[in-house]
PDB file of C-alpha atoms in Angstrom:
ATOM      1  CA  UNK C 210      15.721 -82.394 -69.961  1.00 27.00           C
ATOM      2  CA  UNK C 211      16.470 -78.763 -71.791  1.00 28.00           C
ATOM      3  CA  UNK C 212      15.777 -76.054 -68.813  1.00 29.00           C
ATOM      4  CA  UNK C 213      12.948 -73.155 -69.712  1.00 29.00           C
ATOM      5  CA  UNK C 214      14.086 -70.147 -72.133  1.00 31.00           C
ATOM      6  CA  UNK C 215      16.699 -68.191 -70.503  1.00 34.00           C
ATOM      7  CA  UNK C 216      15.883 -64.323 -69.735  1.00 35.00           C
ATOM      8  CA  UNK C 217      17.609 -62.640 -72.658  1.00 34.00           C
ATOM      9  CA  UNK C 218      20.624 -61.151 -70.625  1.00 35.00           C
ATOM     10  CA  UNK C 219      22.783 -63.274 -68.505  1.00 36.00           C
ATOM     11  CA  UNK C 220      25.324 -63.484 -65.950  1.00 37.00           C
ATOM     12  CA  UNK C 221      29.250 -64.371 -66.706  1.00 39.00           C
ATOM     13  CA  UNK C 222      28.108 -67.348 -65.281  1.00 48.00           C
ATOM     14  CA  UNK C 223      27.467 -70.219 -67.847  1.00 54.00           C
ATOM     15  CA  UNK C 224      23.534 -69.615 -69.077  1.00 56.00           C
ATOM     16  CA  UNK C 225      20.943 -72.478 -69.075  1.00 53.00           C
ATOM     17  CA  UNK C 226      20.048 -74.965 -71.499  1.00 59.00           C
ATOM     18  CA  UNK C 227      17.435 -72.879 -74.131  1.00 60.00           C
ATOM     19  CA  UNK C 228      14.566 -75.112 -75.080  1.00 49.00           C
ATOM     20  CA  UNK C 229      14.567 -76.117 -78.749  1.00 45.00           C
ATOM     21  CA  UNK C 230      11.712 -77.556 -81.219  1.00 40.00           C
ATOM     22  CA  UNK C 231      14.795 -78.751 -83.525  1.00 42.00           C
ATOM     23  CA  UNK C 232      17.364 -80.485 -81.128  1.00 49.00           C
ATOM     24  CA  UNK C 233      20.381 -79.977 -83.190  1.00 56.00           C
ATOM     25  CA  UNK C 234      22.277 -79.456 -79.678  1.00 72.00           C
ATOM     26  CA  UNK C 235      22.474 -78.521 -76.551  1.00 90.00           C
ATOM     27  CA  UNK C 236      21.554 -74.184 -77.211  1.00 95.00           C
ATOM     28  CA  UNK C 237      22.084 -71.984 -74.584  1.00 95.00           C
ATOM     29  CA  UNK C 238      23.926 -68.296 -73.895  1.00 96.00           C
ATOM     30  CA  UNK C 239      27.521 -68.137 -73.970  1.00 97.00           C
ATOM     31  CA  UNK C 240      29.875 -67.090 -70.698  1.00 97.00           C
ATOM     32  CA  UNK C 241      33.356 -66.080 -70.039  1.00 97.00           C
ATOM     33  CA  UNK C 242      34.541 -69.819 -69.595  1.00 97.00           C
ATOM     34  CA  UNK C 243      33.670 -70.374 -73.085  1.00 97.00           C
ATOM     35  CA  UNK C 244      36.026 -67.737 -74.461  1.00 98.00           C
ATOM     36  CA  UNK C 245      38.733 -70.275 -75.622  1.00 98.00           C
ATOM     37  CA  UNK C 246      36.153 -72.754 -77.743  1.00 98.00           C
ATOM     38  CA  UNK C 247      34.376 -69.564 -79.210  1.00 98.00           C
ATOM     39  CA  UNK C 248      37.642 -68.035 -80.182  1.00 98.00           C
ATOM     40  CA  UNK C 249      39.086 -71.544 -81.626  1.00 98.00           C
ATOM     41  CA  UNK C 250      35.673 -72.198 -83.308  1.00 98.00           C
ATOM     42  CA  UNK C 251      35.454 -68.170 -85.030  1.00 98.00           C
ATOM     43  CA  UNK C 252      39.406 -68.691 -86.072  1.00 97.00           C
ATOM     44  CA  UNK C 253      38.732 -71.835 -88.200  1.00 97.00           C
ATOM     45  CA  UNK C 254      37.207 -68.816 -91.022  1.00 97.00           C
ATOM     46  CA  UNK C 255      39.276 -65.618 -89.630  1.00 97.00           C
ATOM     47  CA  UNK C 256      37.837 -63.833 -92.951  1.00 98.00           C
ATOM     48  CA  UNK C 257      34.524 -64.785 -92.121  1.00 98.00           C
ATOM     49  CA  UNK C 258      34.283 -64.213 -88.711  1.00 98.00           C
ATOM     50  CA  UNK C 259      36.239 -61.117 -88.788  1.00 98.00           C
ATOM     51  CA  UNK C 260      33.714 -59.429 -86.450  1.00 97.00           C
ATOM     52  CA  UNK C 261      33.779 -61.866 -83.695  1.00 98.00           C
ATOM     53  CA  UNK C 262      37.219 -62.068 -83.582  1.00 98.00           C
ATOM     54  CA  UNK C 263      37.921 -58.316 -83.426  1.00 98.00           C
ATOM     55  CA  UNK C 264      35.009 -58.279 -80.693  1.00 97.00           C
ATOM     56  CA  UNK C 265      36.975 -61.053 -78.621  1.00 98.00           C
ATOM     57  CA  UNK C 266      40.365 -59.528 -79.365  1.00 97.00           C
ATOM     58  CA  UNK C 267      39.115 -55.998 -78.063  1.00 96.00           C
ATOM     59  CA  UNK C 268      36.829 -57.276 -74.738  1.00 97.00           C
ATOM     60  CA  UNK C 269      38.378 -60.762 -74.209  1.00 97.00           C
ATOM     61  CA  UNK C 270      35.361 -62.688 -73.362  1.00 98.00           C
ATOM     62  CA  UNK C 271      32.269 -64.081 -74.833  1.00 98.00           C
ATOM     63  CA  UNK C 272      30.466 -63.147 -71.843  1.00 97.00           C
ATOM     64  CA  UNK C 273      27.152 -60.805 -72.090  1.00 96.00           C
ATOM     65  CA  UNK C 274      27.887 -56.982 -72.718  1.00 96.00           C
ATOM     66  CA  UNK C 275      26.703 -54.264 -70.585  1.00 94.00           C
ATOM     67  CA  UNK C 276      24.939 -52.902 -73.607  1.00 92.00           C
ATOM     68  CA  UNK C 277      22.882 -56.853 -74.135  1.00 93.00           C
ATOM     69  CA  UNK C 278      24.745 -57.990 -76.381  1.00 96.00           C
ATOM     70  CA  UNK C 279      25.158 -61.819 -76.148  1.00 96.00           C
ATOM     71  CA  UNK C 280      26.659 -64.844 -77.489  1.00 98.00           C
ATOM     72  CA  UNK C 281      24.717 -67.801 -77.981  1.00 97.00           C
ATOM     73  CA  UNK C 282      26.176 -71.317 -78.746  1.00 97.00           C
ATOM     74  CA  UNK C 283      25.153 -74.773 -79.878  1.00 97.00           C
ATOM     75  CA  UNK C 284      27.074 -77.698 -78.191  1.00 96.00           C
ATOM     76  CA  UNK C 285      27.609 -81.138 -80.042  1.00 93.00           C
ATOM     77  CA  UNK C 286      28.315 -82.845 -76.430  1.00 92.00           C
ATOM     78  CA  UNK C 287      30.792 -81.021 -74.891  1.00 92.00           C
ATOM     79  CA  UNK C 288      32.073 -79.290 -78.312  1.00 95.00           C
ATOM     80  CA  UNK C 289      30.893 -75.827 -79.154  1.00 97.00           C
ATOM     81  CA  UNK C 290      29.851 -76.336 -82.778  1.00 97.00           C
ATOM     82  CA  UNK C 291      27.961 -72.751 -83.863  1.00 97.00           C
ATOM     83  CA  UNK C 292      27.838 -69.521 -81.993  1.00 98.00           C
ATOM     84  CA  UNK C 293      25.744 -66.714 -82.818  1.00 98.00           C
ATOM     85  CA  UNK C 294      26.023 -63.089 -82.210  1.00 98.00           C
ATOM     86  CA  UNK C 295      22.911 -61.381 -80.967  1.00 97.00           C
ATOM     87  CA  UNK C 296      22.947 -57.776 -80.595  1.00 96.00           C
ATOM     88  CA  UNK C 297      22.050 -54.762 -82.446  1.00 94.00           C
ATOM     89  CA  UNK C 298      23.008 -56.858 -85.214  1.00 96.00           C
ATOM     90  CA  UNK C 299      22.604 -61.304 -85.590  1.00 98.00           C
ATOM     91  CA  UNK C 300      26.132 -62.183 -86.695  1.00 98.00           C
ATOM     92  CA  UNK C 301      26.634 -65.942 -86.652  1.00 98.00           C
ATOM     93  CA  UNK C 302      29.406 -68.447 -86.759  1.00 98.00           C
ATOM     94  CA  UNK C 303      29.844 -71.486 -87.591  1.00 97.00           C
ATOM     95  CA  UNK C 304      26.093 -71.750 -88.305  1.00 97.00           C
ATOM     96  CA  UNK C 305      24.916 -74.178 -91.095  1.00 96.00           C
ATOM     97  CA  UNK C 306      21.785 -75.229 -92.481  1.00 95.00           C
ATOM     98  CA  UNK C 307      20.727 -77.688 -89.316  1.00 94.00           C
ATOM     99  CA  UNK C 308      21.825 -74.897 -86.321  1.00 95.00           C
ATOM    100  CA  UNK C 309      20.734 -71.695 -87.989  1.00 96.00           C
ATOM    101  CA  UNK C 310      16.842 -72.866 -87.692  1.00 96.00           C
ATOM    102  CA  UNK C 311      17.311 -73.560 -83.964  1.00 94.00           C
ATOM    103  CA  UNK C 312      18.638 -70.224 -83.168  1.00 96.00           C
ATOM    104  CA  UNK C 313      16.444 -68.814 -85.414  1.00 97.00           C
ATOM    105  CA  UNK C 314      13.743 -70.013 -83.545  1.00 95.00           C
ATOM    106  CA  UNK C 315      14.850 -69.012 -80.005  1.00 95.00           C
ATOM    107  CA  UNK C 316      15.709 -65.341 -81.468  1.00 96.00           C
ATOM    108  CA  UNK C 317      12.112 -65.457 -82.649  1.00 95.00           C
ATOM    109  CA  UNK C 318      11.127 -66.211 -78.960  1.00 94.00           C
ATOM    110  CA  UNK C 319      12.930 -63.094 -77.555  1.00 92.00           C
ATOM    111  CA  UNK C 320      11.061 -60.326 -79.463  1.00 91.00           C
ATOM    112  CA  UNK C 321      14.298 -58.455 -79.904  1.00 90.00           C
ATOM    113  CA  UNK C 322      14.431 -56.667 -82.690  1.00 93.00           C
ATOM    114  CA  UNK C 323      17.624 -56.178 -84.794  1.00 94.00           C
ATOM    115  CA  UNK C 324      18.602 -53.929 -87.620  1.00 92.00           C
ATOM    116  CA  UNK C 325      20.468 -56.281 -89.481  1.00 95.00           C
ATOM    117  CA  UNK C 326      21.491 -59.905 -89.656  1.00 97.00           C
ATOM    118  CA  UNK C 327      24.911 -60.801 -92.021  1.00 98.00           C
ATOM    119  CA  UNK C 328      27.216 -63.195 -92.339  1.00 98.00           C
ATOM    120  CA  UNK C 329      27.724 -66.558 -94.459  1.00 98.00           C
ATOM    121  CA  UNK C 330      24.674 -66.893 -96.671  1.00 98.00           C
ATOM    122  CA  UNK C 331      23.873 -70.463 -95.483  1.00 97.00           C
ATOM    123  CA  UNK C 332      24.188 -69.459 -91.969  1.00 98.00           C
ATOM    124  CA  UNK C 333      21.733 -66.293 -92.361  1.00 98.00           C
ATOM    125  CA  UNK C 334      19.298 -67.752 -94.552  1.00 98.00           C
ATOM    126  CA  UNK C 335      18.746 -70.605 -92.322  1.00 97.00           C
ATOM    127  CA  UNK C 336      18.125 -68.334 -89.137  1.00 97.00           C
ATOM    128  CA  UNK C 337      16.204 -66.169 -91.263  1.00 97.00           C
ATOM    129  CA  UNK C 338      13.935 -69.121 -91.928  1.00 96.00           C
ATOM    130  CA  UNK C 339      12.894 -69.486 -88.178  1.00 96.00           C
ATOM    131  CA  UNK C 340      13.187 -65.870 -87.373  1.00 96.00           C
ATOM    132  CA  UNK C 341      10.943 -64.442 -89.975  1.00 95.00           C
ATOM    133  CA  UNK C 342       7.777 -65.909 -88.550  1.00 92.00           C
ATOM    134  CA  UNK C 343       7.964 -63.313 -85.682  1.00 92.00           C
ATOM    135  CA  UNK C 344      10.615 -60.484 -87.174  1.00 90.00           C
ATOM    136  CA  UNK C 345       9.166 -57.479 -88.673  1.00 90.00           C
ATOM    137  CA  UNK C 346       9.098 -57.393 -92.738  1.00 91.00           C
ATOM    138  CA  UNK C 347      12.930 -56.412 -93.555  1.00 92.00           C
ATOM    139  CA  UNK C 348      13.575 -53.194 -95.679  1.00 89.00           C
ATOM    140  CA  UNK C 349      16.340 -55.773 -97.960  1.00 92.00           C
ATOM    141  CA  UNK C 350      17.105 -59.706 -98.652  1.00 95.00           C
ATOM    142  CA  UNK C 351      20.768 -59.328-100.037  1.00 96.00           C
ATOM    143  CA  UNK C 352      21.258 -63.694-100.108  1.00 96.00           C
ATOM    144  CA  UNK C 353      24.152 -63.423-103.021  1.00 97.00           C
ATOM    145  CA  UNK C 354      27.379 -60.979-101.765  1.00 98.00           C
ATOM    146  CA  UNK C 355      30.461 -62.484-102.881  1.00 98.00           C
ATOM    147  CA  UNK C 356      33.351 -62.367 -99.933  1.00 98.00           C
ATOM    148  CA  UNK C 357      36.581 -61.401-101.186  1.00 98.00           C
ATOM    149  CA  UNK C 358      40.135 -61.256-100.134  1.00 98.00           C
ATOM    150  CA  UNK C 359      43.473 -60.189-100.874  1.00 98.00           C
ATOM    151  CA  UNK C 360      46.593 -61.651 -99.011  1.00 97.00           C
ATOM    152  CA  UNK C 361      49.573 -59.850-101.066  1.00 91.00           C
ATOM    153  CA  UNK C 362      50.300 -56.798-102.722  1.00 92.00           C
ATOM    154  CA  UNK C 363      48.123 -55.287-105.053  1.00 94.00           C
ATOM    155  CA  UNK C 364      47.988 -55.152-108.757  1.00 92.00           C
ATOM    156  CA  UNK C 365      47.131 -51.442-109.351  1.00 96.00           C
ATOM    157  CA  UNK C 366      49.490 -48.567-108.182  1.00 97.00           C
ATOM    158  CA  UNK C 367      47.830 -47.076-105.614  1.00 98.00           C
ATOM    159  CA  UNK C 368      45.872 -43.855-105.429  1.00 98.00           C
ATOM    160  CA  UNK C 369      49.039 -41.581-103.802  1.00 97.00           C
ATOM    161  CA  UNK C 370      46.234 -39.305-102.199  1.00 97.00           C
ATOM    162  CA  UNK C 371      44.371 -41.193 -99.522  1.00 98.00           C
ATOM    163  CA  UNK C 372      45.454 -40.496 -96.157  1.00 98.00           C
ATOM    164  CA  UNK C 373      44.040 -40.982 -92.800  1.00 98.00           C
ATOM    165  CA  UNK C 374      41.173 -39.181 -91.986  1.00 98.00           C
ATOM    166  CA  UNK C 375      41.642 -36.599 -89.101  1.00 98.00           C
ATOM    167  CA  UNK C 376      38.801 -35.318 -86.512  1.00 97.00           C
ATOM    168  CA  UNK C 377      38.929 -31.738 -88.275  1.00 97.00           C
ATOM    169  CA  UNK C 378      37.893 -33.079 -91.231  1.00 97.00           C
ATOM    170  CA  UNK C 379      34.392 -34.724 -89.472  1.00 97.00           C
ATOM    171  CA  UNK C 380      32.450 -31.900 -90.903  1.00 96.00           C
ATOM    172  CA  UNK C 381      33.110 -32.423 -94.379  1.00 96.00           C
ATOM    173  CA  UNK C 382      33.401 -35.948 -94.174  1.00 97.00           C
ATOM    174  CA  UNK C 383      29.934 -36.673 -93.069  1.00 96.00           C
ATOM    175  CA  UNK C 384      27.891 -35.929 -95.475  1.00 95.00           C
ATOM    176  CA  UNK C 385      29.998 -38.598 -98.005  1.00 96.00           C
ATOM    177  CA  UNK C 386      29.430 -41.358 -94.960  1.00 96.00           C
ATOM    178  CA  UNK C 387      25.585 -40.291 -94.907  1.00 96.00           C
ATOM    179  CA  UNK C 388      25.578 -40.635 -98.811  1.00 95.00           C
ATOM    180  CA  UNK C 389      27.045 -43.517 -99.209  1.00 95.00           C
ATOM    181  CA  UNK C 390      25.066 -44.976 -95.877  1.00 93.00           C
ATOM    182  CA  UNK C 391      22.041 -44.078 -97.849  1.00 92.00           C
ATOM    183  CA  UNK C 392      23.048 -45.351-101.130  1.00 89.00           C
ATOM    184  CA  UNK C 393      23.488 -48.784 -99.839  1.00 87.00           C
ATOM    185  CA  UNK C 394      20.565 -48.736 -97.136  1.00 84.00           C
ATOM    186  CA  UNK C 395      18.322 -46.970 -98.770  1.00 81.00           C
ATOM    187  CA  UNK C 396      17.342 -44.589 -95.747  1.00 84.00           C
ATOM    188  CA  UNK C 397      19.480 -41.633 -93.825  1.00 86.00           C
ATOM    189  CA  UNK C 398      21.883 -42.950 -90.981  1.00 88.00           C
ATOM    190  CA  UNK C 399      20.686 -39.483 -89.781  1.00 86.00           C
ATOM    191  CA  UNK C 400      16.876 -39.439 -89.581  1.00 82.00           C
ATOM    192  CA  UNK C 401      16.587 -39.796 -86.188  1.00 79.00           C
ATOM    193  CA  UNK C 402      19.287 -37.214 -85.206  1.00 80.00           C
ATOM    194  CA  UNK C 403      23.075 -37.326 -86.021  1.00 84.00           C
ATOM    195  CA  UNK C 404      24.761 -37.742 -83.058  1.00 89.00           C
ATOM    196  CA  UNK C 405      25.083 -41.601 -82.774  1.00 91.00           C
ATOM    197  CA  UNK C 406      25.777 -41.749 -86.718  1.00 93.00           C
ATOM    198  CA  UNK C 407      28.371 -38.515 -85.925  1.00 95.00           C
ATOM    199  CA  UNK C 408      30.170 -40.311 -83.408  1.00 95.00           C
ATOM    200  CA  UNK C 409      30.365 -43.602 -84.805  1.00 94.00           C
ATOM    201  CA  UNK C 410      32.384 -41.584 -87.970  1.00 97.00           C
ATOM    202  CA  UNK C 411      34.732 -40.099 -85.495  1.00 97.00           C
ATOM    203  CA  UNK C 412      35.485 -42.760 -83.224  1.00 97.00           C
ATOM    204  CA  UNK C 413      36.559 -44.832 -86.665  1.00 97.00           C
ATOM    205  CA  UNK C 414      38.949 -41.525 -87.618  1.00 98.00           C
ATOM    206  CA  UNK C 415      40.553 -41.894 -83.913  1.00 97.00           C
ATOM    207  CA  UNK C 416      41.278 -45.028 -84.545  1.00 97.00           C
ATOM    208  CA  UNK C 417      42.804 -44.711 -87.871  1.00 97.00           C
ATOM    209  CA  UNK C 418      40.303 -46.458 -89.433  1.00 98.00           C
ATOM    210  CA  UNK C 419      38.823 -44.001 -91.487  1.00 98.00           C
ATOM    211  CA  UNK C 420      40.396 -43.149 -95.324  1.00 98.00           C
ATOM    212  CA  UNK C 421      39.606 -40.314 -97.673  1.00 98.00           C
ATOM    213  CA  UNK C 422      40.935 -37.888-100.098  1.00 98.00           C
ATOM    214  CA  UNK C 423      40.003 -34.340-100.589  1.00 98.00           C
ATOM    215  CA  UNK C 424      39.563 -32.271-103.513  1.00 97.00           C
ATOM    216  CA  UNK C 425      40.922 -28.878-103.616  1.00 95.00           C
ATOM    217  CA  UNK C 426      37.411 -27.261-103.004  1.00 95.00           C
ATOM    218  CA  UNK C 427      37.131 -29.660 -99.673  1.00 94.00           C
ATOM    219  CA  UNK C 428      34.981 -32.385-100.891  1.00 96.00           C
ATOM    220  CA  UNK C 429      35.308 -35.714-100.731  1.00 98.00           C
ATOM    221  CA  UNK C 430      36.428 -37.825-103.502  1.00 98.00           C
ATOM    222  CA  UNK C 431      37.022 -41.260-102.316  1.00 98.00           C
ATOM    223  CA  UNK C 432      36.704 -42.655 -98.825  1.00 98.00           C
ATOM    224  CA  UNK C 433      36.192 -46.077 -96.905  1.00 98.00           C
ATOM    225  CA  UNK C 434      36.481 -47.556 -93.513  1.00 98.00           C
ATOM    226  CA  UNK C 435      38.669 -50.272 -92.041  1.00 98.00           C
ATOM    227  CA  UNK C 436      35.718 -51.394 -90.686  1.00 96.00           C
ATOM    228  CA  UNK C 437      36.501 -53.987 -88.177  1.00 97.00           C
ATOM    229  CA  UNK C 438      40.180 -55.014 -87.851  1.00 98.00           C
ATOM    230  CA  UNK C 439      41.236 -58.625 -86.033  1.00 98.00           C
ATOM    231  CA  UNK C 440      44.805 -59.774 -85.762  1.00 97.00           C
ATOM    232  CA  UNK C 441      44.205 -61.823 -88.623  1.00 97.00           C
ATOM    233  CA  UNK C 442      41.750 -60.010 -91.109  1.00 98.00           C
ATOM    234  CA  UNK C 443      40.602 -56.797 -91.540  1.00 98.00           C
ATOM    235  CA  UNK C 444      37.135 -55.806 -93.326  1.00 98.00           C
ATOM    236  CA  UNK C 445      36.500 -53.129 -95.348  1.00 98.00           C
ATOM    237  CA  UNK C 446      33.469 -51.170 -95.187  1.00 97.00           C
ATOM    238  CA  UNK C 447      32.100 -47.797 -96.351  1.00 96.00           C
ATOM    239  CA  UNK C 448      33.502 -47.699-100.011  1.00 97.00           C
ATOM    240  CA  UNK C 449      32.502 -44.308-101.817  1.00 97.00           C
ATOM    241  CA  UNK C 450      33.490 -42.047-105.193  1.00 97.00           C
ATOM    242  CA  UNK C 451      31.913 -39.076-105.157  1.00 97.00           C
ATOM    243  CA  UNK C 452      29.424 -39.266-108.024  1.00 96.00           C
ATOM    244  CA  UNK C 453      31.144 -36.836-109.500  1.00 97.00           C
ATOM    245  CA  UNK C 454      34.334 -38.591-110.268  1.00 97.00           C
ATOM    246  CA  UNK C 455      32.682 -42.055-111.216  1.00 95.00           C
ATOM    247  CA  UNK C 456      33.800 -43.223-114.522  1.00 93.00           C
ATOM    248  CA  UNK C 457      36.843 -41.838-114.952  1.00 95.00           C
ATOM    249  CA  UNK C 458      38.953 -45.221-113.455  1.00 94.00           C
ATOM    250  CA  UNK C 459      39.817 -43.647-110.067  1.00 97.00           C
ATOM    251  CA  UNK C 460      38.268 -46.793-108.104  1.00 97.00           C
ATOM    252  CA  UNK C 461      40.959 -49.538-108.261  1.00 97.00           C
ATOM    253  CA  UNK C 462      43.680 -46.995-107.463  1.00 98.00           C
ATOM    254  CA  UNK C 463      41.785 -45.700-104.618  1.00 98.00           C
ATOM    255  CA  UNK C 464      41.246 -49.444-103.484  1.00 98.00           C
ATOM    256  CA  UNK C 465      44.792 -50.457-104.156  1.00 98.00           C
ATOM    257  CA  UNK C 466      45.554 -47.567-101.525  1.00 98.00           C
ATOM    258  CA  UNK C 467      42.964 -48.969 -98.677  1.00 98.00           C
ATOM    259  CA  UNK C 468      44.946 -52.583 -99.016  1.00 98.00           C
ATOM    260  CA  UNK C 469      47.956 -50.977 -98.268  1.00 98.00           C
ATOM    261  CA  UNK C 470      46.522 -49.371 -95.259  1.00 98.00           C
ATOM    262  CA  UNK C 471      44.673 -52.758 -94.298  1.00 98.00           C
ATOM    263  CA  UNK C 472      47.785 -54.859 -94.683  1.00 97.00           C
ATOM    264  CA  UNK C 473      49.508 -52.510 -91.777  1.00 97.00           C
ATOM    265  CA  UNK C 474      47.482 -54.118 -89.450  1.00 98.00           C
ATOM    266  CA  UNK C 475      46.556 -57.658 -90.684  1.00 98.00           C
ATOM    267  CA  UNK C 476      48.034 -60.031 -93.418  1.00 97.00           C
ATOM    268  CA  UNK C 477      44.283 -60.344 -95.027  1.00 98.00           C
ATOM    269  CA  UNK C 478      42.235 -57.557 -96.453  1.00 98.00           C
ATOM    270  CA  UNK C 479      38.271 -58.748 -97.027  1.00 98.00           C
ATOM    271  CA  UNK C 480      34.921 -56.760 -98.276  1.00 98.00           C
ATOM    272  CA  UNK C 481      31.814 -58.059 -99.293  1.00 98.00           C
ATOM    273  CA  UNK C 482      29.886 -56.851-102.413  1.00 97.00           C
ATOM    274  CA  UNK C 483      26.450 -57.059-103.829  1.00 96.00           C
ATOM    275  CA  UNK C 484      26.481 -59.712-106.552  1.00 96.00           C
ATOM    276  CA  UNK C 485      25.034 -57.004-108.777  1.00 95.00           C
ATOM    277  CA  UNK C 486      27.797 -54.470-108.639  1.00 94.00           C
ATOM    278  CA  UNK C 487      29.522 -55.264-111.186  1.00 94.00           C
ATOM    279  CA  UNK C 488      31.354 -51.935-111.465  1.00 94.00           C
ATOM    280  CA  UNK C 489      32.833 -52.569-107.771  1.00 95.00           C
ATOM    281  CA  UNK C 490      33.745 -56.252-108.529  1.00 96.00           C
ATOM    282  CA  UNK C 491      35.165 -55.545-111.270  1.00 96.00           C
ATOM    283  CA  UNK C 492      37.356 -52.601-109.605  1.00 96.00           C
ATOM    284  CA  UNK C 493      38.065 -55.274-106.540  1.00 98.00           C
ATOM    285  CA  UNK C 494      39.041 -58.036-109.235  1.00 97.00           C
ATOM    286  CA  UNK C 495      41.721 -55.656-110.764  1.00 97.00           C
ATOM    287  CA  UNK C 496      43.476 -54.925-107.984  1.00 98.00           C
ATOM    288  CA  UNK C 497      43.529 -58.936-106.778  1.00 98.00           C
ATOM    289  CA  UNK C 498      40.668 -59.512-104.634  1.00 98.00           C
ATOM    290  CA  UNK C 499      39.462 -62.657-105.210  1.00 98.00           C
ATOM    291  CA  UNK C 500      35.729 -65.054-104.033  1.00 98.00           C
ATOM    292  CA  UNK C 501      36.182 -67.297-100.906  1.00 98.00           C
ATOM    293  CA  UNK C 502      33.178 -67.379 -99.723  1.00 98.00           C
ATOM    294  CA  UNK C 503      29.297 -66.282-100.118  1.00 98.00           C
ATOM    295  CA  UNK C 504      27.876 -63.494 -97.310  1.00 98.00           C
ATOM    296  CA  UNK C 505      23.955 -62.360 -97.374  1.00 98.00           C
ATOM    297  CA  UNK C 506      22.313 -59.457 -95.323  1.00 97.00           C
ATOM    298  CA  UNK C 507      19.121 -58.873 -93.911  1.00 97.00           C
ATOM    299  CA  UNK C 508      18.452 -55.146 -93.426  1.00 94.00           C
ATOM    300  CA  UNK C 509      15.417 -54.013 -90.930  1.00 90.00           C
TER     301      UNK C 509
END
């Protein structure tokens, strides 16, 4: 017999059973002593599940976070089979079309709210079929983002202007991050105030995770984020020209450059695209990205 819905933060301790209508497996919240399984089950797709593995690389556990973040796992007997990431964002792993309903369902039982759910499209559109019912009416549906990689060199020269980012240059930075932010969003990372966005931008400079290039009147022309970095993979995120300098051929240079800076700290580099872009996947195609899986995003 399943035990009652856990409360939605738990102990390191291993959480109770979670009561499900769909009985895929045993659900229930993930603790330290399941570190090993989760980290075995996320590096069967290191592209994939680039984010959990950089999240278990950095904290070394799968236990809660202090800021209620939590893990939640399906169990095929003994075997952890899916895991889910539930925090500001709904990350899953491992999730297919029988799981993602189930924890769908028990996310829908929380009330949390979450600004955005991504991941492989079979695994999000699943939860998203559960969740839904009780999850306010999201801002986006993106179900068709091609996920691309490289693994060797690229085929463009790259742009010899991109550099690391440096925490003087936050103030001109910013407003490209907010643009770009917007363009893909559709609303201002800054609405609400700037100082969360503003510090999110500077803690990826200080880690060397933030690219750009400069004009000679200070703005930007070209910039993107290592976004989250594993041992194994490392995802870009943030890609923006300058409207001003779209057109003129500058993007598969620029991206040729961000490989190189990707491959210093893991042999893959990975993005994810709209399937609609076809500027972008063209640029990505030149410079020898190529499709290995399917990613979709749910934006609140």
């Amino acid at each position: 017999m399943l035990a009652r819905v856990a409360p939605w933060l738990q102990s390191a301790k291993a959480g109770p059973e979670i009561r499900s209508g769909h009985q895929s497996g045993t659900l229930r919240i993930l603790a330290a002593a399941d570190t090993a399984a989760l980290t075995e089950l996320a590096a069967s797709d290191p592209v994939a599940n680039t984010f959990l593995l950089s999240h278990l690389e950095i904290t070394g556990t799968a236990a809660p976070t202090s800021a209620g973040a939590q893990i939640l796992g399906v169990f095929d007997g003994e075997d952890l089979a899916a895991a889910c990431w539930a925090g500001v964002n709904v990350v899953p792993t491992g999730v297919d079309a029988d799981t993602g309903p189930e924890i769908g369902a028990y996310l829908a039982r929380t009330g949390r709210r979450f600004s955005s759910i991504f991941g492989p499209a079979e695994a999000v559109l699943s939860l998203w079929s559960e969740l839904r019912h009780a999850s306010p009416r999201p801002f986006d549906v993106r179900g068709d983002q091609p996920l691309l990689e490289i693994t060797g060199p690229s085929a463009v020269p790259p742009a010899p202007g991109l550099r690391k980012s440096r925490p003087e240059d936050l103030d001109l930075l910013l407003p490209a991050c907010t643009a770009m932010f917007e363009e893909e969003v559709g609303y201002s990372p800054v609405s609400g105030g700037s100082r969360h966005y503003r510090q999110r931008v500077l803690s990826l400079i200080k880690n060397g995770h933030s690219l750009v290039e400069f004009d000679d009147s200070g703005q930007v022309i070209f910039k993107a984020e290592l976004g989250t970095v594993s041992s194994n993979a490392v995802q870009v995120q943030g890609v923006w020209m300058n409207p001003a300098y779209r057109g003129r051929g500058l993007s598969a240079a620029y991206m040729s450059a961000v490989v190189d800076f990707a491959q210093e700290l893991a042999p893959v580099t990975s993005l994810y695209v709209n399937h609609y872009n076809a500027p972008a996947r063209a640029a990505y195609e030149s410079v020898g990205f190529t499709q290995v899986g399917t990613f979709a995003t749910i934006l609140f």
